[in-house]
mmCIF file of C-alpha atoms and ligand atoms in Angstrom:
data_model
loop_
_atom_site.group_PDB
_atom_site.id
_atom_site.type_symbol
_atom_site.label_atom_id
_atom_site.label_comp_id
_atom_site.label_asym_id
_atom_site.label_seq_id
_atom_site.Cartn_x
_atom_site.Cartn_y
_atom_site.Cartn_z
ATOM 1 C CA UNK A 10 -23.240 51.402 -4.039
ATOM 2 C CA UNK A 11 -20.011 50.032 -2.482
ATOM 3 C CA UNK A 12 -17.881 47.202 -3.575
ATOM 4 C CA UNK A 13 -17.821 45.671 -0.544
ATOM 5 C CA UNK A 14 -18.552 42.338 -0.730
ATOM 6 C CA UNK A 15 -20.289 40.283 2.092
ATOM 7 C CA UNK A 16 -20.609 36.568 2.218
ATOM 8 C CA UNK A 17 -23.898 35.273 4.454
ATOM 9 C CA UNK A 18 -24.208 31.996 5.315
ATOM 10 C CA UNK A 19 -27.792 31.126 7.086
ATOM 11 C CA UNK A 20 -29.691 28.252 6.496
ATOM 12 C CA UNK A 21 -33.094 29.801 7.639
ATOM 13 C CA UNK A 22 -34.953 31.651 4.559
ATOM 14 C CA UNK A 23 -36.678 33.879 6.627
ATOM 15 C CA UNK A 24 -33.572 35.355 8.210
ATOM 16 C CA UNK A 25 -31.028 34.959 5.274
ATOM 17 C CA UNK A 26 -34.071 37.279 3.148
ATOM 18 C CA UNK A 27 -34.161 39.919 5.377
ATOM 19 C CA UNK A 28 -30.544 40.349 6.465
ATOM 20 C CA UNK A 29 -29.533 40.100 2.369
ATOM 21 C CA UNK A 30 -32.525 43.093 2.053
ATOM 22 C CA UNK A 31 -30.940 45.147 4.678
ATOM 23 C CA UNK A 32 -27.442 44.656 3.605
ATOM 24 C CA UNK A 33 -28.226 45.481 -0.051
ATOM 25 C CA UNK A 34 -30.394 48.675 1.170
ATOM 26 C CA UNK A 35 -27.074 49.818 2.909
ATOM 27 C CA UNK A 36 -25.255 49.596 -0.236
ATOM 28 C CA UNK A 37 -23.009 46.381 0.342
ATOM 29 C CA UNK A 38 -22.875 43.319 -2.681
ATOM 30 C CA UNK A 39 -24.204 40.584 -0.831
ATOM 31 C CA UNK A 40 -24.178 37.067 -1.704
ATOM 32 C CA UNK A 41 -26.439 34.415 0.627
ATOM 33 C CA UNK A 42 -25.534 30.904 0.914
ATOM 34 C CA UNK A 43 -27.245 28.080 3.047
ATOM 35 C CA UNK A 44 -24.736 25.759 4.619
ATOM 36 C CA UNK A 45 -21.308 25.497 5.486
ATOM 37 C CA UNK A 46 -20.016 23.599 2.389
ATOM 38 C CA UNK A 47 -21.573 25.898 0.082
ATOM 39 C CA UNK A 48 -19.794 29.052 1.892
ATOM 40 C CA UNK A 49 -16.182 26.806 1.795
ATOM 41 C CA UNK A 50 -16.840 26.594 -1.707
ATOM 42 C CA UNK A 51 -17.290 29.717 -2.447
ATOM 43 C CA UNK A 52 -14.703 31.051 -0.374
ATOM 44 C CA UNK A 53 -12.286 28.880 -2.133
ATOM 45 C CA UNK A 54 -12.749 31.172 -5.486
ATOM 46 C CA UNK A 55 -13.599 34.285 -3.886
ATOM 47 C CA UNK A 56 -12.882 35.777 -0.433
ATOM 48 C CA UNK A 57 -15.460 38.329 0.777
ATOM 49 C CA UNK A 58 -14.647 41.280 2.492
ATOM 50 C CA UNK A 59 -16.721 40.265 5.639
ATOM 51 C CA UNK A 60 -18.455 37.002 6.550
ATOM 52 C CA UNK A 61 -21.662 36.562 8.249
ATOM 53 C CA UNK A 62 -22.071 33.015 9.505
ATOM 54 C CA UNK A 63 -24.731 31.301 11.333
ATOM 55 C CA UNK A 64 -23.365 28.824 13.876
ATOM 56 C CA UNK A 65 -26.044 26.226 13.588
ATOM 57 C CA UNK A 66 -25.823 25.135 9.916
ATOM 58 C CA UNK A 67 -26.706 21.573 8.312
ATOM 59 C CA UNK A 68 -23.676 19.389 7.931
ATOM 60 C CA UNK A 69 -20.920 22.082 7.967
ATOM 61 C CA UNK A 70 -21.302 24.230 10.793
ATOM 62 C CA UNK A 71 -20.305 27.535 11.571
ATOM 63 C CA UNK A 72 -17.361 26.537 13.791
ATOM 64 C CA UNK A 73 -16.049 24.537 11.076
ATOM 65 C CA UNK A 74 -16.024 27.236 8.587
ATOM 66 C CA UNK A 75 -14.419 29.553 10.500
ATOM 67 C CA UNK A 76 -11.444 27.293 11.784
ATOM 68 C CA UNK A 77 -11.192 26.461 7.993
ATOM 69 C CA UNK A 78 -11.143 30.296 7.178
ATOM 70 C CA UNK A 79 -8.773 31.375 10.282
ATOM 71 C CA UNK A 80 -5.923 29.158 8.833
ATOM 72 C CA UNK A 81 -6.109 30.989 5.649
ATOM 73 C CA UNK A 82 -7.530 34.559 6.142
ATOM 74 C CA UNK A 83 -7.928 37.386 8.674
ATOM 75 C CA UNK A 84 -11.235 38.276 6.859
ATOM 76 C CA UNK A 85 -13.938 39.852 9.708
ATOM 77 C CA UNK A 86 -16.362 37.397 10.717
ATOM 78 C CA UNK A 87 -19.696 38.517 12.463
ATOM 79 C CA UNK A 88 -21.222 35.222 13.921
ATOM 80 C CA UNK A 89 -24.963 34.963 14.243
ATOM 81 C CA UNK A 90 -26.095 32.534 17.101
ATOM 82 C CA UNK A 91 -29.350 31.328 17.916
ATOM 83 C CA UNK A 92 -28.130 30.235 21.759
ATOM 84 C CA UNK A 93 -28.123 32.394 24.427
ATOM 85 C CA UNK A 94 -25.257 30.568 26.356
ATOM 86 C CA UNK A 95 -22.337 32.695 26.791
ATOM 87 C CA UNK A 96 -20.005 29.201 26.031
ATOM 88 C CA UNK A 97 -21.304 29.136 22.266
ATOM 89 C CA UNK A 98 -20.060 33.196 21.862
ATOM 90 C CA UNK A 99 -16.848 32.259 23.580
ATOM 91 C CA UNK A 100 -16.221 29.602 21.345
ATOM 92 C CA UNK A 101 -17.020 31.803 18.434
ATOM 93 C CA UNK A 102 -14.644 34.527 19.756
ATOM 94 C CA UNK A 103 -11.730 31.889 20.514
ATOM 95 C CA UNK A 104 -11.850 30.733 16.761
ATOM 96 C CA UNK A 105 -11.452 34.243 15.285
ATOM 97 C CA UNK A 106 -15.018 35.915 15.172
ATOM 98 C CA UNK A 107 -14.705 39.505 15.338
ATOM 99 C CA UNK A 108 -18.085 39.923 16.945
ATOM 100 C CA UNK A 109 -21.210 38.007 17.172
ATOM 101 C CA UNK A 110 -25.181 38.731 17.141
ATOM 102 C CA UNK A 111 -27.287 36.749 19.221
ATOM 103 C CA UNK A 112 -30.622 35.956 17.273
ATOM 104 C CA UNK A 113 -33.419 37.221 17.536
ATOM 105 C CA UNK A 114 -31.731 40.529 16.179
ATOM 106 C CA UNK A 115 -32.879 43.557 14.526
ATOM 107 C CA UNK A 116 -31.611 43.982 10.986
ATOM 108 C CA UNK A 117 -30.686 47.339 11.662
ATOM 109 C CA UNK A 118 -28.530 46.098 14.633
ATOM 110 C CA UNK A 119 -26.864 43.793 12.316
ATOM 111 C CA UNK A 120 -26.243 46.423 9.599
ATOM 112 C CA UNK A 121 -24.390 48.553 12.215
ATOM 113 C CA UNK A 122 -22.388 45.799 13.331
ATOM 114 C CA UNK A 123 -20.924 45.117 9.855
ATOM 115 C CA UNK A 124 -20.542 49.040 9.468
ATOM 116 C CA UNK A 125 -18.561 48.822 12.783
ATOM 117 C CA UNK A 126 -16.648 45.820 11.867
ATOM 118 C CA UNK A 127 -15.734 46.864 8.365
ATOM 119 C CA UNK A 128 -14.335 50.684 9.909
ATOM 120 C CA UNK A 129 -12.454 49.426 12.490
ATOM 121 C CA UNK A 130 -10.662 46.347 10.379
ATOM 122 C CA UNK A 131 -10.810 47.956 6.791
ATOM 123 C CA UNK A 132 -10.186 51.580 7.316
ATOM 124 C CA UNK A 133 -6.580 53.013 7.032
ATOM 125 C CA UNK A 134 -4.424 53.016 9.906
ATOM 126 C CA UNK A 135 -6.146 55.314 12.602
ATOM 127 C CA UNK A 136 -2.732 57.238 13.207
ATOM 128 C CA UNK A 137 -1.668 56.818 9.732
ATOM 129 C CA UNK A 138 2.104 57.326 10.575
ATOM 130 C CA UNK A 139 2.535 54.407 13.115
ATOM 131 C CA UNK A 140 5.916 52.691 12.572
ATOM 132 C CA UNK A 141 7.067 49.255 13.236
ATOM 133 C CA UNK A 142 7.985 48.246 16.312
ATOM 134 C CA UNK A 143 10.529 45.581 17.473
ATOM 135 C CA UNK A 144 10.166 44.412 20.900
ATOM 136 C CA UNK A 145 12.230 40.903 22.038
ATOM 137 C CA UNK A 146 11.533 38.650 19.406
ATOM 138 C CA UNK A 147 8.377 40.583 18.317
ATOM 139 C CA UNK A 148 8.201 42.571 15.303
ATOM 140 C CA UNK A 149 4.899 44.490 14.668
ATOM 141 C CA UNK A 150 4.240 46.246 11.583
ATOM 142 C CA UNK A 151 0.974 48.648 11.830
ATOM 143 C CA UNK A 152 0.988 49.661 8.035
ATOM 144 C CA UNK A 153 0.772 45.966 6.695
ATOM 145 C CA UNK A 154 -0.607 44.833 10.153
ATOM 146 C CA UNK A 155 1.881 41.988 10.025
ATOM 147 C CA UNK A 156 3.042 40.411 13.327
ATOM 148 C CA UNK A 157 6.445 38.212 13.140
ATOM 149 C CA UNK A 158 7.620 36.286 16.218
ATOM 150 C CA UNK A 159 11.070 34.567 16.066
ATOM 151 C CA UNK A 160 10.973 35.265 12.430
ATOM 152 C CA UNK A 161 7.668 33.364 12.011
ATOM 153 C CA UNK A 162 4.685 35.469 10.412
ATOM 154 C CA UNK A 163 1.484 35.284 12.500
ATOM 155 C CA UNK A 164 -2.149 35.022 11.416
ATOM 156 C CA UNK A 165 -3.894 37.377 13.785
ATOM 157 C CA UNK A 166 -7.337 38.291 13.474
ATOM 158 C CA UNK A 167 -8.297 41.958 13.029
ATOM 159 C CA UNK A 168 -8.863 42.282 16.806
ATOM 160 C CA UNK A 169 -6.055 40.242 17.939
ATOM 161 C CA UNK A 170 -3.591 42.676 16.059
ATOM 162 C CA UNK A 171 -5.303 45.632 17.443
ATOM 163 C CA UNK A 172 -4.879 44.138 20.847
ATOM 164 C CA UNK A 173 -1.138 43.259 20.750
ATOM 165 C CA UNK A 174 -0.224 46.659 18.821
ATOM 166 C CA UNK A 175 -2.454 48.778 21.627
ATOM 167 C CA UNK A 176 -0.116 46.965 24.522
ATOM 168 C CA UNK A 177 2.715 46.989 22.829
ATOM 169 C CA UNK A 178 2.784 50.772 22.575
ATOM 170 C CA UNK A 179 1.695 51.438 25.954
ATOM 171 C CA UNK A 180 4.769 48.984 27.828
ATOM 172 C CA UNK A 181 4.140 48.141 31.302
ATOM 173 C CA UNK A 182 1.061 50.231 31.542
ATOM 174 C CA UNK A 183 -1.703 48.382 33.241
ATOM 175 C CA UNK A 184 -5.075 48.307 31.410
ATOM 176 C CA UNK A 185 -8.255 46.703 33.081
ATOM 177 C CA UNK A 186 -10.430 44.742 30.745
ATOM 178 C CA UNK A 187 -13.106 48.052 30.641
ATOM 179 C CA UNK A 188 -10.298 49.860 29.428
ATOM 180 C CA UNK A 189 -9.114 47.333 26.439
ATOM 181 C CA UNK A 190 -12.702 46.932 25.550
ATOM 182 C CA UNK A 191 -12.531 51.011 24.870
ATOM 183 C CA UNK A 192 -9.425 51.257 23.205
ATOM 184 C CA UNK A 193 -9.612 48.113 20.585
ATOM 185 C CA UNK A 194 -12.954 47.670 20.356
ATOM 186 C CA UNK A 195 -14.194 51.347 20.749
ATOM 187 C CA UNK A 196 -17.266 52.400 22.914
ATOM 188 C CA UNK A 197 -19.687 49.381 22.530
ATOM 189 C CA UNK A 198 -22.494 48.163 24.607
ATOM 190 C CA UNK A 199 -22.482 44.800 22.964
ATOM 191 C CA UNK A 200 -19.010 43.308 23.805
ATOM 192 C CA UNK A 201 -18.877 41.052 27.015
ATOM 193 C CA UNK A 202 -15.387 42.084 29.046
ATOM 194 C CA UNK A 203 -15.119 38.281 28.920
ATOM 195 C CA UNK A 204 -13.800 38.776 24.904
ATOM 196 C CA UNK A 205 -10.565 40.658 26.272
ATOM 197 C CA UNK A 206 -9.544 37.282 28.627
ATOM 198 C CA UNK A 207 -10.226 35.287 25.194
ATOM 199 C CA UNK A 208 -8.256 37.687 23.006
ATOM 200 C CA UNK A 209 -5.351 37.696 25.606
ATOM 201 C CA UNK A 210 -5.723 33.702 25.558
ATOM 202 C CA UNK A 211 -5.196 33.286 21.869
ATOM 203 C CA UNK A 212 -2.336 36.289 21.465
ATOM 204 C CA UNK A 213 -0.509 34.063 24.179
ATOM 205 C CA UNK A 214 -0.954 31.129 22.117
ATOM 206 C CA UNK A 215 0.225 32.603 19.235
ATOM 207 C CA UNK A 216 3.492 34.716 20.328
ATOM 208 C CA UNK A 217 4.433 33.176 23.712
ATOM 209 C CA UNK A 218 7.053 30.413 23.562
ATOM 210 C CA UNK A 219 5.059 29.012 26.872
ATOM 211 C CA UNK A 220 1.717 30.518 26.897
ATOM 212 C CA UNK A 221 0.909 29.374 30.532
ATOM 213 C CA UNK A 222 4.129 31.247 31.671
ATOM 214 C CA UNK A 223 3.672 34.215 29.342
ATOM 215 C CA UNK A 224 6.650 36.675 29.489
ATOM 216 C CA UNK A 225 4.952 39.488 27.340
ATOM 217 C CA UNK A 226 1.200 39.568 27.880
ATOM 218 C CA UNK A 227 0.919 39.594 32.108
ATOM 219 C CA UNK A 228 -2.069 39.467 33.975
ATOM 220 C CA UNK A 229 -2.053 41.739 36.566
ATOM 221 C CA UNK A 230 -4.185 39.920 39.355
ATOM 222 C CA UNK A 231 -7.441 41.935 40.193
ATOM 223 C CA UNK A 232 -6.655 44.640 37.697
ATOM 224 C CA UNK A 233 -5.812 43.683 34.143
ATOM 225 C CA UNK A 234 -3.422 43.146 31.803
ATOM 226 C CA UNK A 235 -0.128 44.717 30.966
ATOM 227 C CA UNK A 236 2.827 44.355 28.172
ATOM 228 C CA UNK A 237 6.230 43.588 29.394
ATOM 229 C CA UNK A 238 8.814 44.527 26.635
HETATM 230 CA CA1 LIG B 26 -29.018 28.010 11.665
#
């Protein structure tokens, strides 16, 4: 039994029950709550290791919950979305979700995603010995996973950190969206390449003085992105 604690926010009892059953069977400690307010109350006293968050919830919806959370923590979030529209998924990713699954999903698929997200976000640094990097007015520390820009500490999601760290360690090298997906998310059939676009935009908003005229994260039209030191 792992001591990894997962908070599941889902208002449909049948889904909540199945999800909880599979996650417990996979060895996780699981708490299920049925609405966004209950999730906020719970997280004020105990942050989970990972949050599984339904978008459509009574009263306080999933978007509100993730916005609240991202002001405070980079706890990984997997969103459950009932809608097939890309806009819903993009909105979740823009707000800092690490992954999403579209309903209806197989519980086993969700368990796999949970494992993958935890591996990416919790595991010790992949190379172990990477040193902090100073570029311009950016400071990137892979051990503590902290980034400061102009002396201000940033709140980055796990994926935002990984992408910035990757690009900054390969200065001036141009990467396509597919290459960045592979580098940052690993080989995954689930992730849409537009996810990369979303993360680049969010990183620009956090690190660039003028996000519409970036000096670090540059678009190479028709090819992809590069980091300019
Ligand atoms: Ca729902």
